[in-house]
Coordinates of C-alpha atoms and ligand atoms in Angstrom, one line a residue:
M282 CA -0.4 -0.1 0.1
A283 CA 2.7 2.2 1.0
Q284 CA 4.8 1.7 -2.1
E285 CA 1.5 2.0 -4.4
Q286 CA 1.2 5.6 -2.8
K287 CA 4.8 6.3 -3.5
N288 CA 4.5 7.3 -7.0
V289 CA 1.1 9.3 -7.3
V290 CA -0.3 12.5 -7.2
T291 CA -3.6 12.9 -4.8
L292 CA -6.7 15.1 -5.5
P293 CA -7.8 15.9 -1.9
A294 CA -12.3 15.1 -2.3
R295 CA -11.8 19.1 -1.1
A296 CA -10.1 21.9 -2.5
V297 CA -8.6 24.0 -0.5
D298 CA -9.5 27.2 -2.2
K299 CA -13.4 27.1 -3.8
N300 CA -12.1 27.7 -7.6
S301 CA -8.5 25.4 -7.3
V302 CA -7.7 21.8 -6.8
T303 CA -4.8 21.3 -4.5
M304 CA -2.4 18.1 -5.6
T305 CA 0.0 16.7 -3.4
D306 CA 3.3 14.7 -4.3
N307 CA 3.1 11.5 -2.0
R308 CA 6.8 11.3 -2.7
T309 CA 7.7 14.6 -1.2
G310 CA 4.3 15.6 0.7
Q311 CA 4.6 19.1 -0.9
S312 CA 1.3 20.3 -2.3
Y313 CA 0.5 22.5 -5.0
E314 CA -2.9 24.6 -5.8
F315 CA -4.2 24.9 -9.8
P316 CA -6.7 27.3 -10.8
I317 CA -10.3 25.8 -11.8
L318 CA -11.8 26.9 -15.0
D319 CA -15.8 26.9 -15.8
G320 CA -17.0 27.7 -19.1
T321 CA -20.5 28.3 -20.1
E322 CA -21.0 24.8 -20.2
G323 CA -19.8 21.7 -19.7
P324 CA -17.2 20.0 -17.2
S325 CA -14.6 22.2 -15.4
L326 CA -11.2 22.4 -16.6
I327 CA -8.1 22.3 -13.9
D328 CA -5.5 25.1 -15.3
I329 CA -2.4 23.1 -15.3
S330 CA -1.0 25.5 -17.8
K331 CA 1.5 26.5 -14.7
M332 CA 2.0 22.7 -13.6
Y333 CA 5.7 22.3 -15.3
A334 CA 6.5 25.8 -13.5
K335 CA 5.3 24.8 -10.6
T336 CA 5.9 21.1 -10.2
G337 CA 8.6 20.3 -12.5
M338 CA 6.5 17.9 -13.8
F339 CA 4.0 17.1 -16.9
T340 CA 0.9 15.6 -17.2
Y341 CA 0.2 12.2 -19.4
D342 CA -2.8 12.0 -21.0
P343 CA -2.3 10.0 -24.1
G344 CA -4.9 10.5 -26.9
F345 CA -6.0 14.0 -25.3
T346 CA -9.0 12.1 -23.2
S347 CA -8.7 14.4 -20.5
T348 CA -7.3 17.6 -22.2
G349 CA -8.7 20.9 -23.0
S350 CA -6.0 22.4 -25.6
C351 CA -7.8 25.8 -25.8
Q352 CA -11.0 27.7 -25.4
S353 CA -13.4 27.8 -27.6
G354 CA -16.8 29.4 -28.6
I355 CA -17.9 27.7 -31.3
T356 CA -19.3 24.1 -30.8
F357 CA -20.5 22.4 -27.4
I358 CA -20.8 18.6 -27.1
D359 CA -22.6 16.7 -24.1
G360 CA -21.3 13.2 -24.9
E361 CA -23.3 11.3 -22.5
K362 CA -26.8 13.6 -23.0
G363 CA -25.8 13.3 -26.9
I364 CA -26.3 16.9 -27.3
L365 CA -24.4 18.8 -29.9
L366 CA -25.0 22.9 -30.4
H367 CA -23.5 25.2 -32.7
R368 CA -22.8 28.5 -30.9
G369 CA -25.8 27.7 -28.8
Y370 CA -28.1 26.3 -31.9
P371 CA -29.1 22.6 -31.5
I372 CA -28.1 21.0 -34.3
E373 CA -31.7 19.1 -35.0
Q374 CA -32.7 23.1 -35.2
L375 CA -30.1 24.1 -37.9
V376 CA -30.5 21.2 -39.7
A377 CA -34.6 21.6 -39.9
E378 CA -34.1 25.2 -40.4
A379 CA -30.6 26.6 -41.8
S380 CA -28.7 26.3 -45.0
Y381 CA -25.4 25.0 -44.9
L382 CA -24.0 28.7 -45.6
D383 CA -26.1 29.4 -42.9
V384 CA -24.2 27.5 -41.0
C385 CA -20.8 28.2 -42.2
Y386 CA -22.1 32.2 -41.5
L387 CA -22.8 30.7 -37.8
L388 CA -19.6 29.0 -37.3
L389 CA -17.3 32.0 -38.5
H390 CA -19.0 34.8 -37.2
G391 CA -20.6 33.7 -34.3
E392 CA -24.6 34.6 -35.1
L393 CA -26.9 33.6 -37.5
P394 CA -26.6 36.0 -40.6
A395 CA -29.6 38.9 -40.7
Q396 CA -31.2 39.0 -44.6
I397 CA -28.3 41.9 -45.8
E398 CA -25.8 39.8 -44.2
K399 CA -26.8 36.3 -45.4
R400 CA -27.0 38.1 -49.2
E401 CA -23.5 39.6 -48.9
F402 CA -22.2 35.9 -47.6
E403 CA -23.9 33.9 -50.4
K404 CA -22.4 36.2 -52.9
S405 CA -19.0 36.5 -51.6
I406 CA -18.8 32.7 -51.4
T407 CA -20.1 32.3 -54.8
M408 CA -17.9 34.4 -56.2
H409 CA -14.9 32.4 -55.0
T410 CA -16.0 29.1 -56.4
M411 CA -13.6 29.1 -59.6
L412 CA -9.6 28.1 -59.6
H413 CA -6.9 29.5 -60.5
E414 CA -6.6 28.1 -64.0
Q415 CA -3.1 27.0 -63.4
L416 CA -4.4 24.9 -60.6
T417 CA -6.6 22.4 -63.1
S418 CA -3.1 21.4 -64.7
F419 CA -2.4 20.2 -61.1
Y420 CA -4.6 17.3 -61.4
R421 CA -2.7 16.0 -64.0
G422 CA 0.2 15.0 -62.1
F423 CA -1.8 12.5 -60.3
K424 CA -2.7 8.9 -61.6
R425 CA -6.3 9.0 -62.6
S426 CA -7.3 5.9 -60.4
A427 CA -5.3 8.0 -57.6
H428 CA -7.9 7.9 -54.4
P429 CA -9.5 11.6 -54.4
M430 CA -8.6 12.4 -50.7
A431 CA -5.0 12.2 -51.6
V432 CA -5.6 14.5 -54.8
M433 CA -7.4 16.9 -52.1
V434 CA -4.4 17.1 -50.2
G435 CA -2.4 18.0 -52.7
V436 CA -4.6 20.4 -54.3
V437 CA -5.8 21.9 -51.3
G438 CA -1.7 22.3 -50.4
A439 CA -1.2 23.8 -53.2
L440 CA -3.8 26.5 -53.1
S441 CA -1.3 28.0 -50.3
A442 CA 1.1 28.3 -53.0
F443 CA -1.8 30.6 -55.3
Y444 CA -2.2 32.5 -52.4
H445 CA 0.9 32.8 -50.1
E446 CA 1.5 36.4 -51.2
D447 CA -1.9 37.8 -50.3
T448 CA -2.4 36.2 -47.4
D449 CA -1.2 37.8 -43.8
I450 CA -2.7 36.0 -41.4
H451 CA -2.7 39.4 -39.1
D452 CA -4.9 41.1 -41.3
P453 CA -8.4 40.5 -40.7
L454 CA -9.6 41.3 -43.7
Q455 CA -7.1 38.9 -45.5
R456 CA -8.1 36.2 -43.1
M457 CA -11.6 36.3 -43.9
I458 CA -10.5 36.2 -47.6
A459 CA -8.9 33.4 -47.3
A460 CA -11.5 31.8 -45.1
H461 CA -14.1 32.6 -47.8
R462 CA -11.9 30.9 -50.6
L463 CA -11.6 28.1 -48.9
I464 CA -14.9 27.2 -47.9
A465 CA -15.6 28.0 -51.7
K466 CA -13.1 26.4 -53.5
M467 CA -13.6 23.1 -51.6
P468 CA -16.6 21.8 -53.5
T469 CA -15.1 22.8 -56.8
I470 CA -11.7 20.9 -56.2
G471 CA -13.8 17.7 -55.0
A472 CA -15.6 17.9 -57.8
F473 CA -12.4 17.7 -60.4
A474 CA -11.2 15.2 -57.9
F475 CA -14.1 12.8 -59.2
K476 CA -13.9 14.2 -62.5
Y477 CA -10.9 13.8 -63.5
S478 CA -10.8 10.3 -62.4
L479 CA -13.5 9.7 -64.8
G480 CA -11.4 11.1 -67.6
Q481 CA -14.8 13.5 -67.7
P482 CA -13.8 17.6 -68.8
F483 CA -14.1 19.6 -65.3
M484 CA -17.8 21.1 -64.7
Y485 CA -16.7 24.8 -63.7
P486 CA -19.3 26.6 -60.8
K487 CA -22.3 28.7 -62.3
N488 CA -23.0 31.9 -60.0
E489 CA -26.9 30.9 -60.1
L490 CA -26.6 27.9 -58.6
S491 CA -26.4 27.0 -54.6
Y492 CA -23.1 25.7 -52.9
A493 CA -25.6 22.2 -53.0
E494 CA -26.6 22.6 -56.4
N495 CA -23.3 23.6 -58.1
L496 CA -21.5 20.8 -55.6
L497 CA -24.0 18.5 -57.5
R498 CA -23.5 19.7 -60.8
M499 CA -20.1 19.9 -61.4
M500 CA -19.7 16.3 -60.0
F501 CA -22.4 14.9 -61.8
A502 CA -23.2 16.9 -65.6
V503 CA -21.0 16.9 -68.7
P504 CA -20.7 19.5 -71.3
T505 CA -22.8 17.4 -74.1
E506 CA -26.2 17.4 -72.2
D507 CA -28.4 19.7 -70.0
Y508 CA -28.5 18.7 -66.0
E509 CA -31.3 18.6 -63.9
I510 CA -30.4 19.3 -60.7
N511 CA -33.2 17.1 -58.6
P512 CA -34.1 18.9 -55.4
I513 CA -34.5 16.0 -53.2
F514 CA -30.9 15.3 -53.6
A515 CA -29.6 19.2 -53.3
R516 CA -31.6 19.4 -50.1
A517 CA -30.1 16.0 -48.7
V518 CA -26.4 17.0 -49.5
D519 CA -27.3 20.5 -47.8
R520 CA -28.2 18.7 -44.5
I521 CA -25.3 15.9 -44.9
L522 CA -22.8 19.2 -45.2
I523 CA -24.5 20.9 -42.1
L524 CA -24.4 17.4 -40.2
H525 CA -20.5 17.5 -41.1
A526 CA -19.8 21.1 -40.7
D527 CA -18.0 21.1 -37.4
H528 CA -17.5 19.2 -34.3
E529 CA -15.3 20.9 -31.6
Q530 CA -11.7 19.7 -31.6
N531 CA -11.4 16.2 -33.5
A532 CA -8.5 15.1 -34.6
S533 CA -8.7 17.2 -37.9
T534 CA -9.6 20.3 -36.3
S535 CA -6.7 19.8 -33.6
T536 CA -4.3 19.2 -36.5
V537 CA -5.6 22.5 -38.3
R538 CA -5.1 24.7 -34.8
L539 CA -1.8 22.8 -34.1
A540 CA -0.8 23.8 -38.0
G541 CA -1.9 27.2 -38.0
S542 CA -0.8 27.8 -34.5
S543 CA 3.1 27.8 -35.8
G544 CA 1.5 31.1 -38.6
A545 CA 1.5 28.5 -41.2
N546 CA -0.2 29.5 -44.2
P547 CA -4.5 28.4 -43.8
F548 CA -4.7 26.5 -47.2
A549 CA -1.3 24.4 -45.9
C550 CA -3.2 24.1 -42.6
V551 CA -6.7 22.8 -44.4
A552 CA -4.5 20.3 -46.0
S553 CA -2.8 18.8 -43.1
G554 CA -6.7 19.0 -41.7
I555 CA -7.6 16.7 -44.8
A556 CA -5.0 14.0 -44.3
S557 CA -5.8 13.7 -40.8
L558 CA -9.8 13.2 -41.5
W559 CA -9.1 10.8 -44.1
G560 CA -8.0 7.9 -41.5
P561 CA -10.2 5.4 -41.3
A562 CA -11.2 6.0 -37.1
H563 CA -12.2 9.5 -38.2
G564 CA -13.7 10.5 -41.9
G565 CA -12.8 7.8 -44.0
A566 CA -15.2 5.7 -41.9
N567 CA -18.6 6.3 -43.9
E568 CA -16.1 4.9 -46.6
A569 CA -15.1 2.2 -44.4
V570 CA -19.0 1.4 -43.7
L571 CA -20.1 0.9 -47.1
N572 CA -17.1 -1.5 -47.4
M573 CA -17.9 -3.7 -44.2
L574 CA -21.7 -3.7 -45.3
G575 CA -20.5 -5.1 -48.7
D576 CA -18.5 -7.7 -46.9
I577 CA -21.6 -8.3 -44.4
G578 CA -23.2 -9.4 -48.0
D579 CA -25.9 -10.8 -46.1
K580 CA -28.0 -10.8 -42.7
R581 CA -27.2 -14.0 -41.6
N582 CA -23.5 -13.2 -41.7
I583 CA -23.8 -10.1 -39.5
P584 CA -23.2 -12.1 -35.7
K585 CA -19.9 -13.4 -37.7
F586 CA -19.1 -9.5 -38.1
I587 CA -20.3 -8.9 -34.5
A588 CA -18.2 -11.2 -33.2
R589 CA -15.4 -10.3 -34.4
A590 CA -15.8 -6.3 -33.6
K591 CA -15.7 -8.2 -29.7
D592 CA -13.0 -10.3 -30.5
K593 CA -9.7 -8.8 -28.8
N594 CA -7.7 -10.5 -31.2
D595 CA -9.2 -9.0 -34.2
N596 CA -8.1 -6.1 -35.5
F597 CA -11.8 -5.4 -36.6
R598 CA -14.1 -2.5 -35.6
L599 CA -17.8 -2.1 -36.6
M600 CA -17.2 0.9 -38.6
G601 CA -19.5 3.7 -38.1
F602 CA -19.8 2.6 -34.1
G603 CA -18.4 4.1 -31.3
H604 CA -17.1 7.8 -30.5
R605 CA -14.3 9.4 -28.4
V606 CA -16.9 11.9 -26.9
Y607 CA -21.1 10.4 -27.9
K608 CA -21.4 7.5 -24.7
N609 CA -24.9 7.5 -26.1
F610 CA -26.3 8.3 -29.5
D611 CA -24.6 10.5 -31.9
P612 CA -27.4 13.4 -32.4
R613 CA -25.5 13.8 -35.8
A614 CA -26.7 9.5 -36.6
K615 CA -30.7 10.2 -35.4
V616 CA -30.9 12.7 -37.9
M617 CA -29.0 10.8 -40.9
K618 CA -31.1 8.3 -40.5
E619 CA -33.9 10.0 -40.8
T620 CA -32.6 11.9 -43.8
C621 CA -31.7 8.5 -45.1
H622 CA -35.2 6.7 -44.9
E623 CA -36.6 10.1 -46.6
V624 CA -34.2 9.8 -49.3
L625 CA -34.8 6.3 -49.8
N626 CA -38.2 6.7 -50.1
E627 CA -38.9 9.9 -52.0
L628 CA -36.7 8.6 -54.6
G629 CA -38.3 4.9 -54.1
I630 CA -34.7 3.2 -54.2
K631 CA -34.6 0.4 -52.3
D632 CA -30.7 -0.5 -51.6
P633 CA -29.6 -3.9 -50.4
V634 CA -27.4 -2.4 -47.8
L635 CA -29.9 -0.7 -45.5
P636 CA -31.8 -3.6 -44.1
I637 CA -28.4 -5.2 -43.7
A638 CA -27.2 -1.7 -42.0
L639 CA -30.4 -1.6 -39.7
E640 CA -30.2 -4.9 -38.8
L641 CA -26.5 -4.9 -37.7
E642 CA -27.7 -2.0 -35.6
R643 CA -30.6 -3.6 -33.6
I644 CA -28.6 -6.3 -33.2
A645 CA -25.5 -4.3 -31.3
L646 CA -27.6 -1.8 -29.7
E647 CA -29.1 -5.0 -27.9
D648 CA -25.5 -6.4 -27.6
E649 CA -23.8 -6.8 -23.9
Y650 CA -20.3 -5.5 -25.2
F651 CA -21.7 -2.3 -26.8
I652 CA -24.2 -1.6 -24.4
E653 CA -21.2 -2.1 -21.4
K654 CA -18.4 -0.3 -23.8
K655 CA -21.4 2.7 -24.9
L656 CA -21.3 1.7 -28.2
Y657 CA -23.8 3.9 -30.4
P658 CA -23.8 4.3 -34.3
N659 CA -22.2 7.7 -34.9
V660 CA -22.8 10.1 -37.8
D661 CA -20.8 7.8 -40.5
F662 CA -23.2 4.9 -40.5
Y663 CA -26.2 6.0 -42.0
S664 CA -24.4 8.7 -44.6
G665 CA -22.5 6.6 -46.7
I666 CA -25.8 4.7 -47.6
I667 CA -27.7 8.5 -48.5
L668 CA -24.2 9.4 -50.6
R669 CA -24.5 6.5 -52.4
A670 CA -28.4 6.9 -53.2
L671 CA -27.6 10.4 -54.4
G672 CA -24.6 8.7 -57.0
F673 CA -21.6 9.4 -55.0
P674 CA -19.2 6.9 -55.4
T675 CA -17.5 5.3 -52.0
Q676 CA -14.4 7.2 -52.5
M677 CA -15.9 10.4 -52.9
F678 CA -17.5 10.1 -49.0
T679 CA -14.5 11.6 -47.3
V680 CA -14.7 14.2 -50.0
L681 CA -18.1 15.4 -49.0
F682 CA -16.7 15.2 -45.1
A683 CA -13.7 17.4 -46.0
I684 CA -15.8 19.5 -48.2
A685 CA -18.0 20.3 -45.1
R686 CA -15.3 20.1 -42.3
T687 CA -13.3 23.3 -43.8
T688 CA -15.8 25.4 -42.5
G689 CA -15.4 24.1 -38.8
W690 CA -11.9 24.5 -39.9
V691 CA -11.7 28.0 -40.9
A692 CA -13.8 28.7 -38.0
H693 CA -11.4 27.2 -35.5
W694 CA -8.6 28.5 -37.4
K695 CA -10.3 32.0 -37.3
E696 CA -11.0 31.5 -33.6
M697 CA -6.9 30.9 -32.5
F698 CA -6.2 34.7 -33.6
T699 CA -9.3 36.3 -32.4
G700 CA -11.0 34.8 -29.6
D701 CA -8.6 32.9 -28.2
D702 CA -6.0 35.4 -25.8
S703 CA -4.0 32.5 -24.2
H704 CA -3.5 31.2 -27.6
R705 CA 0.8 30.1 -28.2
I706 CA 2.1 28.2 -30.5
G707 CA 0.8 24.3 -29.6
R708 CA 3.9 22.0 -28.4
P709 CA 3.0 18.9 -26.2
R710 CA 5.7 17.3 -24.4
Q711 CA 6.5 13.5 -23.5
L712 CA 7.1 10.4 -21.6
Y713 CA 10.7 9.6 -22.6
I714 CA 11.2 6.1 -22.6
G715 CA 14.0 5.9 -25.0
P716 CA 17.8 5.2 -23.7
K717 CA 19.8 7.5 -21.7
K718 CA 22.5 9.2 -22.8
R719 CA 25.2 7.2 -24.7
N720 CA 28.5 8.0 -26.6
F721 CA 28.6 7.1 -30.4
K722 CA 29.9 3.8 -31.5
R723 CA 31.9 3.7 -34.7
V724 CA 30.2 1.4 -37.1
E725 CA 33.2 -1.5 -36.3
N726 CA 32.2 -1.9 -32.8
R727 CA 28.5 -2.0 -33.2
K728 CA 26.6 -5.4 -32.7
K729 CA 23.4 -6.6 -34.6
S730 CA 20.8 -5.2 -32.6
M731 CA 17.5 -6.3 -34.4
P732 CA 16.8 -9.8 -36.8
D733 CA 15.4 -8.2 -39.5
W734 CA 13.7 -4.4 -40.9
L735 CA 10.4 -5.9 -40.6
K736 CA 10.6 -6.7 -36.8
M737 CA 12.3 -2.8 -36.5
W738 CA 9.5 -1.3 -38.2
G739 CA 6.7 -3.9 -36.1
G740 CA 8.9 -3.5 -32.8
R741 CA 8.7 -1.2 -29.8
N742 CA 11.2 1.0 -30.7
G743 CA 10.1 1.2 -34.4
Ligands
LIG237 N1 -16.1 -1.9 -32.9 C1 -15.7 -2.7 -31.9 N2 -14.9 -2.6 -30.3 C2 -14.9 -0.9 -30.3 C3 -15.5 0.0 -31.6 C4 -15.9 -0.6 -32.8 N3 -16.7 0.1 -33.7 N4 -15.2 1.2 -30.7 C5 -14.6 1.4 -29.8 N5 -14.5 -0.4 -29.3 C6 -14.0 -0.2 -27.9 C7 -12.6 -1.0 -28.3 O1 -12.2 -2.0 -28.3 C8 -12.5 -0.6 -26.9 O2 -12.4 -1.8 -26.3 P1 -11.2 -2.1 -24.7 O3 -11.9 -1.2 -23.5 O4 -11.7 -3.1 -24.6 O5 -10.1 -2.0 -25.1 C9 -13.5 0.3 -26.3 O6 -14.9 0.4 -27.0 C10 -12.8 2.1 -26.0 O7 -12.6 2.0 -27.3 P2 -11.5 3.3 -27.8 O8 -10.8 2.7 -29.5 O9 -10.5 3.2 -26.6 O10 -12.1 4.8 -27.9 P3 -12.1 5.8 -29.1 O11 -12.3 6.6 -27.8 O12 -10.1 6.3 -28.5 O13 -12.5 5.8 -30.4 C11 -13.0 5.9 -32.4 C12 -13.0 6.0 -30.9 C13 -14.4 6.5 -33.0 C14 -12.0 5.8 -32.9 C15 -13.5 3.9 -32.4 O14 -14.8 3.6 -31.6 C16 -13.6 3.6 -33.8 O15 -13.0 2.8 -33.9 N6 -15.0 3.5 -33.9 C17 -14.8 2.9 -35.4 C18 -14.7 4.0 -36.7 C19 -15.6 5.1 -36.5 O16 -16.9 4.9 -36.9 N7 -14.9 6.4 -36.7 C20 -16.0 7.6 -36.9 C21 -16.2 8.2 -35.7 S1 -17.5 9.7 -35.5 C22 -16.6 10.8 -36.9 C23 -15.8 11.3 -37.1 O17 -15.0 11.6 -36.0 O18 -15.0 11.6 -38.1

């Protein structure tokens, strides 16, 4: 017992000062006091920013499960209750009442736009949808079969080469123009990536169309025919964009913030966000869900896949299930499920994967493993089925997510300069577990330490 206490820091049940926490280092008996911060909603935070200066110790929190990295007024999530608010507005109300560009404005500026602000914002976004013509030749450097997210990382990163000289991040006007350019150009960049993969001509944006309509036309129209936009499709795309617009300090948003914290070019920062989003544990999950449902193939195979998801020795996870923050229904998944049924019903589409998805959800929600670990369907579980019904190929699903999340990324990037006085370059520390200081050995004195390269990459020190 005494041994156990030697290397721990105790948080006394009662803090000495009402707005602070006292921690005692049980090795020395010394106590330290840290302020408690309260936001407008959600749990309190212990301010440990002076911890190293006071104690000579860092905190350890792999995956940042208990760490607040910034102050933010954009999005609030209550994961236990399944609540998602953007600037205070519930996501369900925004999906029902607002357009994606309204939500963009809200995230960027803090309030829903008044009539004149709405007109001006929509006009500004519309006027920035074209790409510099030189950028179109950039696509030709990629293989036609390249994953569109790889193309997105490259082309959005390349935007920084086009706008570096006129992007002074300390000038509010230039920051705003950069934000508008990013939101406006993402659908064009994404649609061009799709067109390039097909070998079809790029379809340029049209100013008379809405954001979602433009995206659909650039994706699916060809120059040889008129393209009629189905309003059900446009509304569904707009809803999907709203549902993905922002989600607090997730992996890709934190990546954009970290990249931006060094003062980097915003287009390059967003490219880093796209790279982070691509992973199957994050935005790539919508593509992975459809692949998984295809692999399941038949309702009768579901128990096999559920068993694999529960097996500790199998890497397989039920894609579209579980969330770091939600320990209840993801409110976005609820809306997505409704939208999914609406779209399929209205279009009269019978997608064979839908009954598999519904049955999988039913079985998982009744399974002890998923109940105990509080694993519920997340936003990606149903989005892929809708996108497929709308005609988007699986590889484009994460691109849609990236287009939508660009608003969140730029809103957080902007907030670093305007809404958070505590903002500094991001620089986490570590628990070092490598060798202690040692002297250099000449090659003839070195012993072979690894049996093969493979082990080196897979091993603990790889
Ligand atoms: N299937 C089976 N088991 C799971 C799953 C799943 N989908 N998700 C979590 N678990 C288990 C996990 O094995 C672990 O078990 P144990 O405690 O026995 O080791 C426990 O639940 C906690 O999981 P975790 O990996 O520690 O949780 P996390 O917060 O680090 O990960 C997650 C969250 C979303 C990465 C994870 O749930 C997951 O991989 N889900 C599947 C991928 C997915 O759908 N991602 C989309 C997330 S929502 C959209 C977005 O953010 O972009």
